[in-house]
Short mmCIF file of C-alpha atoms in Angstrom, two decimals:
data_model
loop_
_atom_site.label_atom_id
_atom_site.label_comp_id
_atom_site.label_asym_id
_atom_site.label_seq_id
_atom_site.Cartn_x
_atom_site.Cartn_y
_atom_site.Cartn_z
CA UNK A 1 54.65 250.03 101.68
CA UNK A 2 56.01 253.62 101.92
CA UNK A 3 54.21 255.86 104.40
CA UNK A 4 55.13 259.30 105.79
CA UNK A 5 53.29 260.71 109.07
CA UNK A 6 53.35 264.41 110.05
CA UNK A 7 53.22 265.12 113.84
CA UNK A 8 50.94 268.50 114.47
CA UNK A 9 48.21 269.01 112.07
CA UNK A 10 48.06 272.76 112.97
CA UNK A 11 51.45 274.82 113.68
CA UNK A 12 51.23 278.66 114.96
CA UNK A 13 54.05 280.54 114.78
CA UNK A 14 55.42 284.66 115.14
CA UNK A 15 56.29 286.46 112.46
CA UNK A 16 60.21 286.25 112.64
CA UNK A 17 60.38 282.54 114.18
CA UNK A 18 61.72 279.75 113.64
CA UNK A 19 59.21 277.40 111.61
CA UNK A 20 59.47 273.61 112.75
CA UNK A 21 57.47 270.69 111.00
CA UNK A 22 57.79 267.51 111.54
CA UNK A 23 57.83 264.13 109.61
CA UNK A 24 59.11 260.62 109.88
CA UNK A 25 59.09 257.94 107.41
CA UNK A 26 58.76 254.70 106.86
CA UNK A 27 60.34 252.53 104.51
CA UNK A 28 61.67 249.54 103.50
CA UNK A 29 64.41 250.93 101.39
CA UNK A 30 66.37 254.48 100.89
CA UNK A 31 63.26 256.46 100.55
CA UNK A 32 62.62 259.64 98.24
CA UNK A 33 61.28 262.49 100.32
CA UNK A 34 59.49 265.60 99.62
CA UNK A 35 57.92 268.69 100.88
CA UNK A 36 55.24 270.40 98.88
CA UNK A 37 53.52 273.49 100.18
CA UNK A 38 50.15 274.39 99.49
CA UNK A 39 48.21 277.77 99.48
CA UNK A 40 44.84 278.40 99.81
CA UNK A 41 43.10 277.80 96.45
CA UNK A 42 45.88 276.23 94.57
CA UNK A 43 48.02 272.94 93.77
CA UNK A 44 50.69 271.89 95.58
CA UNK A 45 54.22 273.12 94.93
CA UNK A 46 57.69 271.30 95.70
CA UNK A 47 59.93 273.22 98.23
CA UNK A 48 62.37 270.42 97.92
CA UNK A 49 63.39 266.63 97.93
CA UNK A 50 65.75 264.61 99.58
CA UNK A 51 67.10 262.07 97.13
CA UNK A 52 70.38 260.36 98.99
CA UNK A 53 72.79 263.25 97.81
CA UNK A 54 73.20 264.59 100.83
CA UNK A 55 71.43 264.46 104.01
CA UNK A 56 70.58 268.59 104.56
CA UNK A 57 68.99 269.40 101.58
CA UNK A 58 68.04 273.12 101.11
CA UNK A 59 64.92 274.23 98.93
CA UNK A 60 63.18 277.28 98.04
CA UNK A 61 61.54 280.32 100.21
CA UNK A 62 64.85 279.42 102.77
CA UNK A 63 63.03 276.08 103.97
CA UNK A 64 66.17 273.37 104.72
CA UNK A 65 65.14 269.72 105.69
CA UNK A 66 67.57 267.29 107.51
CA UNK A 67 67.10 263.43 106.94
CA UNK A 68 68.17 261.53 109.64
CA UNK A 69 68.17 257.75 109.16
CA UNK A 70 68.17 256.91 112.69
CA UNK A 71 65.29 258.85 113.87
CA UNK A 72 63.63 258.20 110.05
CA UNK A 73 62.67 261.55 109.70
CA UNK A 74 62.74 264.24 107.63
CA UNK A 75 61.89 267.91 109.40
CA UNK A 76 61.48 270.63 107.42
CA UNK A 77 62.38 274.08 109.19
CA UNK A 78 62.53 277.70 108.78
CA UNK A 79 64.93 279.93 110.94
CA UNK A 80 62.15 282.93 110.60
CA UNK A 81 58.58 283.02 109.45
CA UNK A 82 56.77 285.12 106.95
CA UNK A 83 53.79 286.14 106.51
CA UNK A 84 53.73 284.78 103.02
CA UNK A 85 54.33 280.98 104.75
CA UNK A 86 50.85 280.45 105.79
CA UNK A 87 49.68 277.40 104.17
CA UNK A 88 49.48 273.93 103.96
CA UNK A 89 52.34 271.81 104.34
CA UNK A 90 52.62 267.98 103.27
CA UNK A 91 55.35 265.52 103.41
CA UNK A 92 55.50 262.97 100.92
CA UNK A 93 57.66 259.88 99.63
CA UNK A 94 57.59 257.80 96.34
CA UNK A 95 56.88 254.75 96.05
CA UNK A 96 59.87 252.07 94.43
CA UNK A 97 60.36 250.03 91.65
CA UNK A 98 57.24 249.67 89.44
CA UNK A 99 55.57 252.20 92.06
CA UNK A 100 58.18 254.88 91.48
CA UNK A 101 55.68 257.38 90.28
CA UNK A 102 53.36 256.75 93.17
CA UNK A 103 53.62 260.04 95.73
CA UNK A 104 51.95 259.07 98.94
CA UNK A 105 50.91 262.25 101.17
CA UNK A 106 51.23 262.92 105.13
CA UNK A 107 48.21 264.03 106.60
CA UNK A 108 49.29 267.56 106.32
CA UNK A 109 49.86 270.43 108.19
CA UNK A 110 48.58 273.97 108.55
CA UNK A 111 50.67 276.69 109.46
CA UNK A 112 49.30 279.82 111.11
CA UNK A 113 52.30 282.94 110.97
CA UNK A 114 50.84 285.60 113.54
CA UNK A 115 52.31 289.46 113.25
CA UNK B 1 56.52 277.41 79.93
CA UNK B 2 56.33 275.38 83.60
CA UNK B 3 52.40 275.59 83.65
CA UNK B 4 50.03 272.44 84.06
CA UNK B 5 46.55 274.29 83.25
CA UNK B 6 43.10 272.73 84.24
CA UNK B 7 39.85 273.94 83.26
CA UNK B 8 37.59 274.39 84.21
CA UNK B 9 38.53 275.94 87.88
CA UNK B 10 34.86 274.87 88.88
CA UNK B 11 32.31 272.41 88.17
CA UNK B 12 28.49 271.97 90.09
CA UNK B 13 27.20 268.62 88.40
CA UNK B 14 24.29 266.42 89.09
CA UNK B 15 24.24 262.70 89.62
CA UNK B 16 22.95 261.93 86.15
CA UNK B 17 25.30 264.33 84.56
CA UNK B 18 28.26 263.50 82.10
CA UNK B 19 31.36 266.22 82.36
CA UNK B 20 34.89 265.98 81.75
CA UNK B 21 38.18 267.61 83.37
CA UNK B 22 40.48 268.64 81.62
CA UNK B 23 44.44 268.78 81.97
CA UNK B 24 47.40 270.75 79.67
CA UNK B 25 51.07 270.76 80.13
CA UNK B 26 53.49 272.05 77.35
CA UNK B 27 56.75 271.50 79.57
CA UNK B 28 57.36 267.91 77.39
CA UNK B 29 56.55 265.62 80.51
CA UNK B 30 55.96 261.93 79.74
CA UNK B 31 54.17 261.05 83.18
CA UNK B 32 50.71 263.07 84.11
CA UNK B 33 48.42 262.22 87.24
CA UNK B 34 45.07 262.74 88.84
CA UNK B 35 44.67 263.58 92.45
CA UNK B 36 41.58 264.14 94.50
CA UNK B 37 41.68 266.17 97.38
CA UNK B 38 38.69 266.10 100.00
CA UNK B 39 38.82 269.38 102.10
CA UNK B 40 41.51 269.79 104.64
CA UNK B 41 43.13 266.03 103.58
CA UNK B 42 45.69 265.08 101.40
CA UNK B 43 45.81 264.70 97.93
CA UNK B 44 45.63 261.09 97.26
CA UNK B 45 46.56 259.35 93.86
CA UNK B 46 43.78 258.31 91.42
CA UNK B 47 45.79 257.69 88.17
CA UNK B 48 48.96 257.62 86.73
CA UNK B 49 49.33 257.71 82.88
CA UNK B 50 53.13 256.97 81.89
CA UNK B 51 54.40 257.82 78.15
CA UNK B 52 50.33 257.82 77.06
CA UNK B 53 49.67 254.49 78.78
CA UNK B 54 47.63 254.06 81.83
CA UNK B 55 50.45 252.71 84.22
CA UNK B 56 48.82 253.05 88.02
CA UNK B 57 44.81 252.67 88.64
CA UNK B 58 44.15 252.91 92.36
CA UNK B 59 41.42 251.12 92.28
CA UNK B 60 39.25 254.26 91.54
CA UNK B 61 35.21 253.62 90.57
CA UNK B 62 34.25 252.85 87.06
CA UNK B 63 32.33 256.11 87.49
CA UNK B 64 35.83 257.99 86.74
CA UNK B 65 37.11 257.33 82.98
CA UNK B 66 40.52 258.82 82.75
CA UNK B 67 41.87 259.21 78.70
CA UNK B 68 45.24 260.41 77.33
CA UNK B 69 45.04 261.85 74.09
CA UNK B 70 48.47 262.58 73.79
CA UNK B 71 51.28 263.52 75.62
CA UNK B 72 50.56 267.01 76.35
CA UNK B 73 46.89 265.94 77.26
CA UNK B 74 44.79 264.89 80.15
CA UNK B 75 41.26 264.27 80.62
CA UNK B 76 39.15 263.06 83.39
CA UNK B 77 35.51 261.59 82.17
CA UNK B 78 33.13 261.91 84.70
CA UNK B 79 29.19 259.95 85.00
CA UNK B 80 26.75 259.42 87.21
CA UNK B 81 28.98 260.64 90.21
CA UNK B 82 27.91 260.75 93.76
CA UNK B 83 28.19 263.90 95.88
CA UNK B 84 31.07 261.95 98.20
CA UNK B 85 32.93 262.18 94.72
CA UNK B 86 32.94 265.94 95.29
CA UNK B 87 36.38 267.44 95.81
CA UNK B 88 39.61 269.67 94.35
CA UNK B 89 40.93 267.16 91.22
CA UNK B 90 44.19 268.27 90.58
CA UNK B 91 46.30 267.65 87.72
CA UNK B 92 50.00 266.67 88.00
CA UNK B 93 52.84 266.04 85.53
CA UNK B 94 56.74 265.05 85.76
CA UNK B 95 59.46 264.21 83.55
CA UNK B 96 59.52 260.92 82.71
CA UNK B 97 57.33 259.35 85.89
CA UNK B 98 59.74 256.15 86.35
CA UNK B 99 62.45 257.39 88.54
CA UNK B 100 60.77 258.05 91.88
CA UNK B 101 62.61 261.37 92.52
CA UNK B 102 60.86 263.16 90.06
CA UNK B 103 59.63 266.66 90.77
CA UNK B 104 55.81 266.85 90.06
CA UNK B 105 54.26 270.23 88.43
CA UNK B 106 50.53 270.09 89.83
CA UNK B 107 47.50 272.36 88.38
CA UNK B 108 45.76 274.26 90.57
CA UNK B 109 42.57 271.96 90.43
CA UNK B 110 38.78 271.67 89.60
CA UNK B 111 37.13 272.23 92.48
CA UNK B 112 33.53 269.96 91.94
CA UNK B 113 30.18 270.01 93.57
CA UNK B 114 28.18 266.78 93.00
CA UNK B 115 24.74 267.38 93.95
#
């Protein structure tokens, strides 16, 4: 089965720094990956997916992820925090075949952007 | 349009109660999905309703009756709950729901109180 696992369930970070979060996968095929972001009191949106088209993939709110098959992970970073990124992160992959539909969650984490 | 809208935002039931979520989405997508979220967890898949048909049941209680009226609609039926059962149900939908890369649109969510 697909699984994703976050490392760091709480990140603080400066205003101005470089955001790190980390994620590795498992898989027993080329997985799907995502990033959705959360804020507080709302549903989760997508800051981007990697989906085998190339291995940096760049999303929205200047968040980039790498994939990196021989370390099976997918980081997601940010050369300089905001204010406005203090949320809830997740990384996610899909399931395959008949399961394609089937997003399964990491455990999260929270990011804390101090002025 | 690139809303999914739930209603109502919050919900404070009793064990005996019948209630029902509700879920809208007007962007055309074929696949829609309920997630509950416990507090400070993941979201993690309940149902998965593919072109009007239930496609994905993860095992969820009887106690949760999910319906599809039509394509546009979602509904969540919800009796005799327990107050473990309370938590944010959010509402998700994508474009077709087979192709595992799919970009889901979630709600922001009904945040219930079983007591």
């Amino acid at each position: 089965a697909q699984s994703v696992t976050q490392l760091g369930s709480h990140v603080s970070v400066s205003e101005g720094a470089l955001v790190l979060l980390r994620c590795n996968y498992s898989s027993s095929v080329p997985p799907y990956l995502f990033w959705y972001v959360q804020y507080p009191n709302q549903g989760l949106q997508l800051l981007l997916k990697y989906t085998s088209a190339a291995t940096l993939v760049k999303g929205i709110n200047g968040f980039e992820a790498e994939f990196k098959k021989s370390e099976t992970s997918f980081h997601l970073t940010k050369p300089s925090a905001h204010m406005s990124d203090a949320a809830e992160y997740f990384c996610a992959v899909s399931g395959v075949g008949a399961a394609g539909n089937k997003l399964t969650f990491g455990g999260g984490t929270r990011v804390l952007v101090k002025p | 349009d690139t809303e999914v809208t739930q209603t109502p935002k919050h919900l404070v039931m009793g064990m005996t109660n019948k209630k029902s979520l509700k879920c809208e989405q007007h962007m055309g997508h074929r696949a829609m999905y309920w997630y509950k979220q416990k507090a400070k967890k993941p979201p993690e898949l309940m149902f998965v309703y593919s072109y009007e048909k239930l496609s994905i049941n993860e095992s969820v209680p009887s106690r949760f009756s999910p319906e599809c009226p039509n394509s546009s609609l979602l509904n969540l039926h919800l009796h005799a709950l327990q107050p473990e059962d309370s938590a944010l149900y959010l509402c998700a939908s994508s474009s077709t729901g087979g192709e595992g890369n799919e970009k889901l649109f979630f709600g922001s969510g009904t945040q219930l109180s079983v007591l």
